[in-house]
GROMACS .gro file of C-alpha atoms in nm:
model
  272
    1UNK     CA    1  -0.006  -0.005  -0.002
    2UNK     CA    2   0.128   0.359  -0.103
    3UNK     CA    3   0.194   0.610   0.181
    4UNK     CA    4  -0.098   0.808   0.045
    5UNK     CA    5  -0.350   0.507   0.026
    6UNK     CA    6  -0.229   0.423   0.399
    7UNK     CA    7  -0.299   0.777   0.513
    8UNK     CA    8  -0.641   0.776   0.343
    9UNK     CA    9  -0.709   0.432   0.500
   10UNK     CA   10  -0.611   0.560   0.853
   11UNK     CA   11  -0.821   0.890   0.784
   12UNK     CA   12  -1.145   0.675   0.700
   13UNK     CA   13  -1.069   0.449   0.997
   14UNK     CA   14  -1.098   0.776   1.212
   15UNK     CA   15  -1.404   0.875   1.018
   16UNK     CA   16  -1.552   0.529   1.082
   17UNK     CA   17  -1.481   0.567   1.458
   18UNK     CA   18  -1.595   0.919   1.492
   19UNK     CA   19  -1.930   0.830   1.323
   20UNK     CA   20  -1.992   0.536   1.524
   21UNK     CA   21  -1.953   0.736   1.838
   22UNK     CA   22  -2.190   1.022   1.715
   23UNK     CA   23  -2.436   0.737   1.603
   24UNK     CA   24  -2.414   0.600   1.977
   25UNK     CA   25  -2.528   0.915   2.116
   26UNK     CA   26  -2.817   0.948   1.863
   27UNK     CA   27  -2.698   1.272   1.713
   28UNK     CA   28  -2.765   1.416   1.368
   29UNK     CA   29  -2.421   1.384   1.221
   30UNK     CA   30  -2.181   1.463   0.941
   31UNK     CA   31  -1.906   1.257   0.757
   32UNK     CA   32  -1.559   1.426   0.824
   33UNK     CA   33  -1.329   1.315   0.548
   34UNK     CA   34  -1.005   1.444   0.665
   35UNK     CA   35  -0.830   1.450   1.004
   36UNK     CA   36  -0.618   1.736   0.940
   37UNK     CA   37  -0.544   1.818   1.294
   38UNK     CA   38  -0.257   2.042   1.380
   39UNK     CA   39   0.020   1.841   1.529
   40UNK     CA   40   0.052   1.929   1.904
   41UNK     CA   41   0.387   1.926   2.078
   42UNK     CA   42   0.220   1.693   2.362
   43UNK     CA   43   0.525   1.769   2.594
   44UNK     CA   44   0.477   1.514   2.872
   45UNK     CA   45   0.134   1.442   2.751
   46UNK     CA   46   0.008   1.814   2.763
   47UNK     CA   47  -0.144   1.926   2.439
   48UNK     CA   48  -0.031   2.289   2.349
   49UNK     CA   49  -0.220   2.326   2.042
   50UNK     CA   50  -0.566   2.233   1.944
   51UNK     CA   51  -0.724   2.294   1.606
   52UNK     CA   52  -1.082   2.190   1.556
   53UNK     CA   53  -1.119   2.321   1.192
   54UNK     CA   54  -0.985   1.996   1.055
   55UNK     CA   55  -1.301   1.909   0.834
   56UNK     CA   56  -1.186   1.939   0.462
   57UNK     CA   57  -1.491   1.791   0.321
   58UNK     CA   58  -1.817   1.776   0.499
   59UNK     CA   59  -2.093   1.534   0.378
   60UNK     CA   60  -2.449   1.536   0.466
   61UNK     CA   61  -2.604   1.184   0.501
   62UNK     CA   62  -2.931   1.106   0.352
   63UNK     CA   63  -3.133   1.039   0.681
   64UNK     CA   64  -3.161   1.179   1.024
   65UNK     CA   65  -3.104   0.893   1.255
   66UNK     CA   66  -2.860   0.600   1.260
   67UNK     CA   67  -2.775   0.318   1.500
   68UNK     CA   68  -2.447   0.168   1.376
   69UNK     CA   69  -2.182   0.206   1.117
   70UNK     CA   70  -1.887   0.035   0.945
   71UNK     CA   71  -1.646   0.123   0.663
   72UNK     CA   72  -1.612  -0.080   0.342
   73UNK     CA   73  -1.249  -0.110   0.176
   74UNK     CA   74  -1.369   0.066  -0.120
   75UNK     CA   75  -1.434   0.382   0.094
   76UNK     CA   76  -1.821   0.352   0.113
   77UNK     CA   77  -2.020   0.318   0.423
   78UNK     CA   78  -2.274   0.068   0.564
   79UNK     CA   79  -2.515   0.252   0.803
   80UNK     CA   80  -2.798   0.104   1.013
   81UNK     CA   81  -3.131   0.306   1.059
   82UNK     CA   82  -3.428   0.161   1.221
   83UNK     CA   83  -3.537  -0.143   1.024
   84UNK     CA   84  -3.300  -0.088   0.748
   85UNK     CA   85  -2.941  -0.103   0.632
   86UNK     CA   86  -2.809   0.176   0.405
   87UNK     CA   87  -2.494   0.136   0.150
   88UNK     CA   88  -2.364   0.502   0.112
   89UNK     CA   89  -2.094   0.622  -0.107
   90UNK     CA   90  -1.834   0.887   0.008
   91UNK     CA   91  -2.027   1.164  -0.135
   92UNK     CA   92  -2.334   1.091   0.086
   93UNK     CA   93  -2.552   0.939  -0.180
   94UNK     CA   94  -2.730   0.593  -0.088
   95UNK     CA   95  -2.647   0.324  -0.328
   96UNK     CA   96  -2.867   0.059  -0.172
   97UNK     CA   97  -3.108  -0.020   0.120
   98UNK     CA   98  -3.246  -0.319   0.238
   99UNK     CA   99  -3.500  -0.416   0.540
  100UNK     CA  100  -3.332  -0.555   0.846
  101UNK     CA  101  -3.491  -0.746   1.131
  102UNK     CA  102  -3.477  -0.586   1.487
  103UNK     CA  103  -3.287  -0.286   1.582
  104UNK     CA  104  -2.909  -0.284   1.508
  105UNK     CA  105  -2.665  -0.216   1.760
  106UNK     CA  106  -2.342  -0.304   1.563
  107UNK     CA  107  -2.186  -0.352   1.218
  108UNK     CA  108  -1.861  -0.532   1.096
  109UNK     CA  109  -1.761  -0.623   0.739
  110UNK     CA  110  -1.501  -0.897   0.637
  111UNK     CA  111  -1.463  -1.070   0.297
  112UNK     CA  112  -1.770  -0.946   0.123
  113UNK     CA  113  -1.971  -1.032   0.448
  114UNK     CA  114  -2.148  -0.797   0.634
  115UNK     CA  115  -2.210  -0.888   0.994
  116UNK     CA  116  -2.511  -0.705   1.189
  117UNK     CA  117  -2.580  -0.725   1.552
  118UNK     CA  118  -2.911  -0.667   1.745
  119UNK     CA  119  -2.922  -0.681   2.127
  120UNK     CA  120  -2.890  -1.064   2.128
  121UNK     CA  121  -2.835  -1.182   1.790
  122UNK     CA  122  -2.573  -1.156   1.488
  123UNK     CA  123  -2.702  -1.195   1.103
  124UNK     CA  124  -2.495  -1.216   0.787
  125UNK     CA  125  -2.548  -1.034   0.487
  126UNK     CA  126  -2.356  -1.179   0.164
  127UNK     CA  127  -2.278  -0.856  -0.016
  128UNK     CA  128  -2.200  -1.053  -0.360
  129UNK     CA  129  -2.555  -1.214  -0.329
  130UNK     CA  130  -2.711  -0.908  -0.187
  131UNK     CA  131  -2.923  -1.119   0.070
  132UNK     CA  132  -2.928  -1.116   0.448
  133UNK     CA  133  -3.049  -1.416   0.678
  134UNK     CA  134  -3.364  -1.340   0.848
  135UNK     CA  135  -3.287  -1.600   1.118
  136UNK     CA  136  -2.974  -1.496   1.307
  137UNK     CA  137  -2.680  -1.728   1.289
  138UNK     CA  138  -2.569  -1.651   1.649
  139UNK     CA  139  -2.807  -1.614   1.918
  140UNK     CA  140  -2.710  -1.501   2.277
  141UNK     CA  141  -2.898  -1.563   2.594
  142UNK     CA  142  -3.185  -1.350   2.683
  143UNK     CA  143  -3.102  -1.012   2.822
  144UNK     CA  144  -2.771  -0.975   2.642
  145UNK     CA  145  -2.688  -0.652   2.453
  146UNK     CA  146  -2.421  -0.667   2.198
  147UNK     CA  147  -2.253  -0.319   2.175
  148UNK     CA  148  -1.965  -0.399   1.942
  149UNK     CA  149  -1.820  -0.653   1.696
  150UNK     CA  150  -1.488  -0.705   1.571
  151UNK     CA  151  -1.318  -0.949   1.316
  152UNK     CA  152  -0.957  -1.075   1.390
  153UNK     CA  153  -0.796  -1.367   1.237
  154UNK     CA  154  -1.045  -1.643   1.160
  155UNK     CA  155  -1.260  -1.548   1.443
  156UNK     CA  156  -1.572  -1.305   1.502
  157UNK     CA  157  -1.554  -1.130   1.843
  158UNK     CA  158  -1.862  -0.985   2.023
  159UNK     CA  159  -1.898  -0.749   2.341
  160UNK     CA  160  -2.191  -0.834   2.550
  161UNK     CA  161  -2.255  -0.518   2.741
  162UNK     CA  162  -2.548  -0.648   2.972
  163UNK     CA  163  -2.323  -0.963   3.103
  164UNK     CA  164  -2.000  -0.776   3.075
  165UNK     CA  165  -1.834  -1.031   2.862
  166UNK     CA  166  -1.651  -1.091   2.515
  167UNK     CA  167  -1.732  -1.368   2.321
  168UNK     CA  168  -1.565  -1.531   2.042
  169UNK     CA  169  -1.706  -1.745   1.738
  170UNK     CA  170  -1.592  -1.911   1.434
  171UNK     CA  171  -1.743  -1.789   1.100
  172UNK     CA  172  -2.002  -2.077   1.110
  173UNK     CA  173  -2.137  -1.940   1.447
  174UNK     CA  174  -1.964  -2.191   1.665
  175UNK     CA  175  -1.877  -2.041   1.991
  176UNK     CA  176  -1.510  -2.075   2.087
  177UNK     CA  177  -1.497  -1.892   2.417
  178UNK     CA  178  -1.632  -1.637   2.650
  179UNK     CA  179  -1.421  -1.417   2.912
  180UNK     CA  180  -1.528  -1.164   3.174
  181UNK     CA  181  -1.193  -1.012   3.157
  182UNK     CA  182  -0.867  -1.025   3.377
  183UNK     CA  183  -1.066  -0.927   3.697
  184UNK     CA  184  -1.366  -0.846   3.539
  185UNK     CA  185  -1.479  -0.576   3.292
  186UNK     CA  186  -1.629  -0.265   3.487
  187UNK     CA  187  -1.912  -0.118   3.256
  188UNK     CA  188  -2.133   0.124   3.435
  189UNK     CA  189  -2.323   0.255   3.122
  190UNK     CA  190  -2.374   0.092   2.789
  191UNK     CA  191  -2.036   0.160   2.599
  192UNK     CA  192  -1.852  -0.145   2.565
  193UNK     CA  193  -1.619  -0.158   2.265
  194UNK     CA  194  -1.357  -0.399   2.106
  195UNK     CA  195  -1.131  -0.385   1.776
  196UNK     CA  196  -0.880  -0.613   1.602
  197UNK     CA  197  -0.520  -0.570   1.743
  198UNK     CA  198  -0.351  -0.667   1.422
  199UNK     CA  199  -0.227  -0.975   1.533
  200UNK     CA  200  -0.535  -1.231   1.545
  201UNK     CA  201  -0.632  -1.087   1.900
  202UNK     CA  202  -0.845  -0.780   2.031
  203UNK     CA  203  -0.855  -0.472   2.233
  204UNK     CA  204  -1.117  -0.425   2.477
  205UNK     CA  205  -1.224  -0.122   2.650
  206UNK     CA  206  -1.266  -0.162   3.047
  207UNK     CA  207  -1.441   0.164   3.074
  208UNK     CA  208  -1.488   0.150   3.464
  209UNK     CA  209  -1.142   0.118   3.491
  210UNK     CA  210  -1.052   0.382   3.236
  211UNK     CA  211  -0.809   0.156   3.015
  212UNK     CA  212  -0.781  -0.097   2.726
  213UNK     CA  213  -0.693  -0.451   2.764
  214UNK     CA  214  -0.548  -0.693   2.514
  215UNK     CA  215  -0.639  -1.032   2.469
  216UNK     CA  216  -0.518  -1.314   2.212
  217UNK     CA  217  -0.736  -1.524   1.984
  218UNK     CA  218  -0.795  -1.772   2.258
  219UNK     CA  219  -0.916  -1.526   2.525
  220UNK     CA  220  -0.576  -1.512   2.715
  221UNK     CA  221  -0.496  -1.168   2.894
  222UNK     CA  222  -0.182  -1.001   2.737
  223UNK     CA  223  -0.158  -0.641   2.868
  224UNK     CA  224  -0.334  -0.320   2.918
  225UNK     CA  225  -0.290   0.038   2.811
  226UNK     CA  226  -0.399   0.370   2.971
  227UNK     CA  227  -0.295   0.729   2.901
  228UNK     CA  228  -0.031   0.890   3.118
  229UNK     CA  229  -0.174   1.043   3.439
  230UNK     CA  230  -0.182   1.399   3.311
  231UNK     CA  231  -0.416   1.304   3.037
  232UNK     CA  232  -0.589   1.027   3.182
  233UNK     CA  233  -0.954   0.952   3.088
  234UNK     CA  234  -1.212   1.131   3.319
  235UNK     CA  235  -1.570   1.046   3.432
  236UNK     CA  236  -1.735   0.736   3.549
  237UNK     CA  237  -1.652   0.525   3.238
  238UNK     CA  238  -1.443   0.592   2.927
  239UNK     CA  239  -1.328   0.564   2.665
  240UNK     CA  240  -1.679   0.504   2.488
  241UNK     CA  241  -1.504   0.413   2.160
  242UNK     CA  242  -1.152   0.324   2.047
  243UNK     CA  243  -0.948   0.221   1.755
  244UNK     CA  244  -0.585   0.107   1.735
  245UNK     CA  245  -0.423   0.208   1.408
  246UNK     CA  246  -0.144   0.006   1.229
  247UNK     CA  247   0.121   0.226   1.376
  248UNK     CA  248   0.024   0.189   1.720
  249UNK     CA  249  -0.159   0.502   1.736
  250UNK     CA  250  -0.465   0.468   1.984
  251UNK     CA  251  -0.771   0.669   1.877
  252UNK     CA  252  -1.019   0.730   2.166
  253UNK     CA  253  -1.372   0.887   2.189
  254UNK     CA  254  -1.493   0.999   2.525
  255UNK     CA  255  -1.851   1.075   2.633
  256UNK     CA  256  -1.942   1.348   2.865
  257UNK     CA  257  -1.668   1.569   2.694
  258UNK     CA  258  -1.773   1.419   2.379
  259UNK     CA  259  -1.424   1.461   2.237
  260UNK     CA  260  -1.174   1.248   2.038
  261UNK     CA  261  -0.800   1.209   2.103
  262UNK     CA  262  -0.495   1.036   1.962
  263UNK     CA  263  -0.244   0.901   2.179
  264UNK     CA  264   0.106   0.739   2.092
  265UNK     CA  265   0.162   0.405   2.216
  266UNK     CA  266   0.346   0.557   2.520
  267UNK     CA  267   0.027   0.701   2.608
  268UNK     CA  268   0.099   1.086   2.530
  269UNK     CA  269  -0.165   1.296   2.349
  270UNK     CA  270  -0.064   1.369   1.984
  271UNK     CA  271  -0.403   1.532   1.865
  272UNK     CA  272  -0.730   1.641   1.987
   0.00000   0.00000   0.00000
């Protein structure tokens, strides 16, 4: 991948993260196509300069409510609204829409298969055949609340906020393991997020402890990450959303202050 394309991919991943965060708060939102934030000095983790005028292109989406979001490799977006899935291009034009059973809480895409979650179920959409299952291929126990999906290696990972656990499945829908974390996930509010770690495992938020935790593909705890003390997360439970970029940059979005921050792997803020 060329440096230009790599930068574009990173920017789009940031867009996806920011959009998912705004969706989770039920806001009317816009797609921001370039995170041209001014670089901060970030001496000892302190932000010296903040530039909020980073939107080089603003695209209004063709609806006012959205529930979940994911980014496709071609730069288009899949967005869930009540009872439907929309396929939207980078100019905001709706390319396709289809009905979806239940209220979607999370979306993830891999190898032309779109995975969509409702509170206790996961469905599959084969994009080549443009058809979806009306019957879930994964069904959790009653009272579950899936808030995040991630694909890493040959596994599909689910974050169940209600039962404070992570579950792993193969692509046939067979459960491989479940974990309540290293000492337990503390989740005071319904924000529980996970993402691929680039090495077949996952990163998971532990918002009550204000940190991220890394697990391997078999659910073994590997390590934890948190910002430096001078820029630590605040509130009862943050971050609400996060993404780990290929270079190790940690992107987080917080509720309460509703802000996005980029951290170096060492925990210093580099952009806000």
